[in-house]
Short mmCIF file of C-alpha atoms in Angstrom, two decimals:
data_model
loop_
_atom_site.label_atom_id
_atom_site.label_comp_id
_atom_site.label_asym_id
_atom_site.label_seq_id
_atom_site.Cartn_x
_atom_site.Cartn_y
_atom_site.Cartn_z
CA UNK A 8 -9.83 9.73 2.34
CA UNK A 9 -6.99 7.92 4.02
CA UNK A 10 -3.48 9.35 3.96
CA UNK A 11 -0.37 7.53 5.16
CA UNK A 12 2.85 9.33 6.01
CA UNK A 13 6.09 7.40 6.50
CA UNK A 14 9.33 8.50 8.18
CA UNK A 15 12.21 8.61 7.75
CA UNK A 16 12.71 8.45 3.99
CA UNK A 17 16.23 7.05 4.50
CA UNK A 18 17.61 5.26 7.55
CA UNK A 19 21.22 4.18 7.96
CA UNK A 20 22.12 1.89 10.87
CA UNK A 21 25.16 -0.11 11.91
CA UNK A 22 24.92 -3.84 11.41
CA UNK A 23 23.62 -5.42 14.60
CA UNK A 24 21.78 -2.29 15.74
CA UNK A 25 18.01 -1.82 15.70
CA UNK A 26 15.98 0.09 13.13
CA UNK A 27 12.59 1.73 13.60
CA UNK A 28 10.34 3.03 10.82
CA UNK A 29 7.18 4.99 11.66
CA UNK A 30 3.93 5.58 9.81
CA UNK A 31 0.94 7.72 10.66
CA UNK A 32 -2.53 7.40 9.17
CA UNK A 33 -5.49 9.73 9.03
CA UNK A 34 -8.59 7.49 8.82
CA UNK A 35 -9.59 6.25 12.28
CA UNK A 36 -11.63 3.49 10.58
CA UNK A 37 -8.49 1.86 9.13
CA UNK A 38 -8.06 -1.58 10.68
CA UNK A 39 -5.34 -3.38 8.74
CA UNK A 40 -1.70 -2.32 8.50
CA UNK A 41 0.78 -4.37 6.44
CA UNK A 42 4.50 -3.81 5.87
CA UNK A 43 6.18 -4.73 2.60
CA UNK A 44 9.87 -5.11 1.83
CA UNK A 45 11.28 -4.38 -1.61
CA UNK A 46 14.85 -5.39 -2.33
CA UNK A 47 16.68 -3.60 -5.13
CA UNK A 48 15.21 -4.57 -8.51
CA UNK A 49 12.70 -6.96 -6.95
CA UNK A 50 8.98 -6.99 -6.28
CA UNK A 51 7.44 -5.84 -2.95
CA UNK A 52 6.73 -8.70 -0.55
CA UNK A 53 4.72 -8.77 2.67
CA UNK A 54 6.90 -9.21 5.76
CA UNK A 55 4.45 -8.59 8.60
CA UNK A 56 0.99 -7.15 9.20
CA UNK A 57 -1.20 -6.16 12.12
CA UNK A 58 -4.92 -5.67 12.70
CA UNK A 59 -6.44 -2.95 14.83
CA UNK A 60 -7.51 -5.37 17.57
CA UNK A 61 -3.84 -6.13 18.35
CA UNK A 62 -1.25 -3.76 19.79
CA UNK A 63 1.90 -5.64 18.84
CA UNK A 64 2.98 -8.54 16.66
CA UNK A 65 6.39 -10.20 16.43
CA UNK A 66 8.04 -12.51 13.93
CA UNK A 67 11.62 -13.35 14.87
CA UNK A 68 13.65 -10.13 14.48
CA UNK A 69 10.72 -8.11 13.14
CA UNK A 70 7.91 -6.53 15.14
CA UNK A 71 5.11 -4.10 14.43
CA UNK A 72 3.38 -1.93 17.03
CA UNK A 73 0.12 -0.07 16.65
CA UNK A 74 -1.16 2.93 18.61
CA UNK A 75 -4.78 3.48 17.57
CA UNK A 76 -5.24 6.53 19.74
CA UNK A 77 -2.33 8.35 18.14
CA UNK A 78 -3.02 6.72 14.76
CA UNK A 79 0.49 5.53 14.14
CA UNK A 80 2.23 2.21 13.68
CA UNK A 81 5.89 1.27 13.57
CA UNK A 82 8.17 -1.43 12.20
CA UNK A 83 10.99 -2.56 14.47
CA UNK A 84 13.92 -4.62 13.19
CA UNK A 85 16.40 -5.88 15.79
CA UNK A 86 19.94 -7.20 15.24
CA UNK A 87 20.00 -5.84 11.71
CA UNK A 88 21.83 -7.82 9.04
CA UNK A 89 23.06 -6.91 5.54
CA UNK A 90 20.08 -8.70 3.99
CA UNK A 91 17.77 -6.24 5.74
CA UNK A 92 18.94 -3.52 3.32
CA UNK A 93 15.87 -2.68 1.23
CA UNK A 94 13.02 -0.23 0.86
CA UNK A 95 10.20 -0.77 3.34
CA UNK A 96 6.63 0.36 2.66
CA UNK A 97 3.82 0.67 5.16
CA UNK A 98 0.17 0.68 4.15
CA UNK A 99 -3.29 1.03 5.69
CA UNK A 100 -6.83 0.13 4.76
CA UNK A 101 -10.24 -0.78 6.16
CA UNK A 102 -12.71 -3.55 5.43
CA UNK A 103 -14.88 -1.60 3.01
CA UNK A 104 -11.96 -0.38 0.93
CA UNK A 105 -10.57 -2.26 -2.08
CA UNK A 106 -7.29 -0.38 -2.00
CA UNK A 107 -4.23 -0.29 0.20
CA UNK A 108 -3.10 3.27 0.92
CA UNK A 109 0.70 3.22 0.75
CA UNK A 110 3.38 5.19 2.50
CA UNK A 111 6.19 6.68 0.42
CA UNK A 112 8.76 4.15 1.56
CA UNK A 113 11.91 4.09 3.72
CA UNK A 114 15.28 3.10 2.32
CA UNK A 115 17.09 1.13 5.02
CA UNK A 116 20.88 0.96 4.70
CA UNK A 117 22.83 -1.45 6.89
CA UNK A 118 26.42 -0.33 7.37
CA UNK A 119 29.02 -3.10 7.88
CA UNK B 27 1.92 -22.54 -8.86
CA UNK B 28 3.58 -19.63 -10.67
CA UNK B 29 1.77 -16.89 -8.69
CA UNK B 30 1.58 -13.60 -10.59
CA UNK B 31 3.42 -13.43 -13.91
CA UNK B 32 4.03 -10.40 -16.11
CA UNK B 33 5.24 -9.97 -19.67
CA UNK B 34 7.34 -8.44 -21.06
CA UNK B 35 10.13 -7.91 -18.52
CA UNK B 36 11.47 -4.87 -20.35
CA UNK B 37 10.30 -2.78 -23.27
CA UNK B 38 11.42 0.36 -25.07
CA UNK B 39 8.66 2.36 -26.75
CA UNK B 40 8.79 5.38 -28.96
CA UNK B 41 6.60 8.36 -28.13
CA UNK B 42 3.11 7.81 -29.52
CA UNK B 43 3.36 4.02 -29.72
CA UNK B 44 0.94 1.73 -27.91
CA UNK B 45 1.43 -1.54 -26.06
CA UNK B 46 -0.25 -3.98 -23.73
CA UNK B 47 1.35 -5.19 -20.51
CA UNK B 48 0.21 -8.68 -19.67
CA UNK B 49 -0.58 -9.96 -16.17
CA UNK B 50 -1.76 -13.43 -15.21
CA UNK B 51 -2.34 -15.04 -11.82
CA UNK B 52 -3.01 -18.70 -11.09
CA UNK B 53 -4.20 -18.34 -7.49
CA UNK B 54 -7.89 -17.81 -8.36
CA UNK B 55 -7.77 -14.35 -6.77
CA UNK B 56 -10.69 -12.04 -7.33
CA UNK B 57 -8.81 -8.80 -6.77
CA UNK B 58 -6.13 -7.55 -9.12
CA UNK B 59 -4.20 -4.29 -9.25
CA UNK B 60 -1.85 -2.33 -11.49
CA UNK B 61 0.75 -0.07 -9.91
CA UNK B 62 3.49 2.08 -11.33
CA UNK B 63 6.71 2.83 -9.48
CA UNK B 64 8.88 5.68 -10.70
CA UNK B 65 12.61 5.53 -9.87
CA UNK B 66 13.21 5.93 -6.14
CA UNK B 67 9.53 6.47 -5.47
CA UNK B 68 6.60 4.61 -3.97
CA UNK B 69 3.72 2.70 -5.51
CA UNK B 70 0.87 4.48 -7.25
CA UNK B 71 -2.33 2.63 -8.09
CA UNK B 72 -3.37 2.91 -11.75
CA UNK B 73 -6.41 0.61 -11.98
CA UNK B 74 -7.88 -2.24 -10.00
CA UNK B 75 -10.46 -4.98 -10.50
CA UNK B 76 -12.65 -6.79 -7.99
CA UNK B 77 -13.63 -9.57 -10.39
CA UNK B 78 -14.13 -10.48 -14.03
CA UNK B 79 -15.89 -7.67 -15.86
CA UNK B 80 -15.42 -5.12 -13.06
CA UNK B 81 -12.67 -2.49 -13.11
CA UNK B 82 -12.18 0.91 -11.53
CA UNK B 83 -9.73 3.79 -11.59
CA UNK B 84 -7.01 4.26 -9.05
CA UNK B 85 -4.88 7.30 -8.28
CA UNK B 86 -3.20 7.76 -11.70
CA UNK B 87 -5.39 6.28 -14.49
CA UNK B 88 -4.82 8.85 -17.23
CA UNK B 89 -3.17 7.38 -20.33
CA UNK B 90 -4.05 3.80 -19.42
CA UNK B 91 -6.89 1.34 -19.94
CA UNK B 92 -7.65 -2.08 -18.52
CA UNK B 93 -9.97 -4.99 -19.07
CA UNK B 94 -10.81 -8.09 -17.05
CA UNK B 95 -12.51 -10.73 -19.14
CA UNK B 96 -11.31 -13.66 -16.99
CA UNK B 97 -10.35 -14.18 -13.35
CA UNK B 98 -6.75 -14.96 -14.34
CA UNK B 99 -5.86 -12.10 -16.69
CA UNK B 100 -5.70 -8.34 -16.17
CA UNK B 101 -3.92 -6.61 -19.09
CA UNK B 102 -2.93 -2.94 -18.97
CA UNK B 103 -3.07 -0.96 -22.20
CA UNK B 104 -0.95 2.11 -22.88
CA UNK B 105 -2.21 4.31 -25.67
CA UNK B 106 0.01 7.01 -27.20
CA UNK B 107 3.02 6.44 -24.94
CA UNK B 108 4.64 9.52 -23.40
CA UNK B 109 8.04 9.94 -21.63
CA UNK B 110 6.11 10.48 -18.36
CA UNK B 111 5.02 6.84 -18.56
CA UNK B 112 8.60 5.64 -18.17
CA UNK B 113 8.35 3.54 -15.02
CA UNK B 114 8.28 0.05 -13.58
CA UNK B 115 4.80 -1.47 -13.69
CA UNK B 116 3.74 -4.03 -11.11
CA UNK B 117 0.65 -6.19 -11.25
CA UNK B 118 -0.66 -7.62 -7.97
CA UNK B 119 -3.49 -9.85 -6.81
CA UNK B 120 -5.24 -10.75 -3.55
CA UNK B 121 -8.03 -13.09 -2.59
CA UNK B 122 -10.20 -10.44 -0.94
CA UNK B 123 -10.17 -6.70 -0.56
CA UNK B 124 -7.25 -4.89 1.01
CA UNK B 125 -8.16 -5.61 4.59
CA UNK B 126 -6.35 -8.66 5.83
CA UNK B 127 -5.23 -10.34 2.66
CA UNK B 128 -1.74 -10.22 1.23
CA UNK B 129 -1.20 -8.58 -2.12
CA UNK B 130 1.07 -10.79 -4.22
CA UNK B 131 3.13 -8.90 -6.75
CA UNK B 132 4.42 -9.92 -10.14
CA UNK B 133 8.10 -9.40 -11.06
CA UNK B 134 7.36 -6.12 -12.84
CA UNK B 135 7.68 -4.70 -16.35
CA UNK B 136 10.29 -2.01 -16.91
CA UNK B 137 9.11 0.45 -19.55
CA UNK B 138 11.22 3.11 -21.18
CA UNK B 139 9.53 5.67 -23.46
CA UNK B 140 11.87 7.62 -25.71
#
């Protein structure tokens, strides 16, 4: 079955710098890759997603890139702000699967 | 449109007690999920349902049971609570299977078993 690995587990960046979180997946049939953000004490919420027929997707300061050959995808946050501090989860799945396979999460700390 | 709601918000149980965690969604979603999240950890799927009357086990189903008699409701039953079930429980729903549709999460139920 699918396995998703996420790195790093903790990432500390200076406010205004960029942050990159990487995930690798094992099932070459996976075709949908969402990213969720979970603020402290809150529920996870979708922030961006990408399908396998697209190499990159942007939404303001957030972007996701996908490398199908290497089977990895990354979340890029530019010009980080204090409100970006949270735990970020990646996930992967394919059309025939009812479940999202989740990464272990990355705690992003924005230093003032 | 309230989305996904969960009750209670917080509960303390004694070892061996039982309880039901309630989950309701008003988005007419077919797919519903129960996750648990231990402190500082990721999400683990307990059970899921693809429609009324259909449920299946996830990664960590032992000690739990579910039912899905309506599209809106997906209660999670804990029988004989154990300290290892101390966790935050999230219910989620989506309109189709995992590929391409957002999972909407409820606010969570924090459970402490002593």
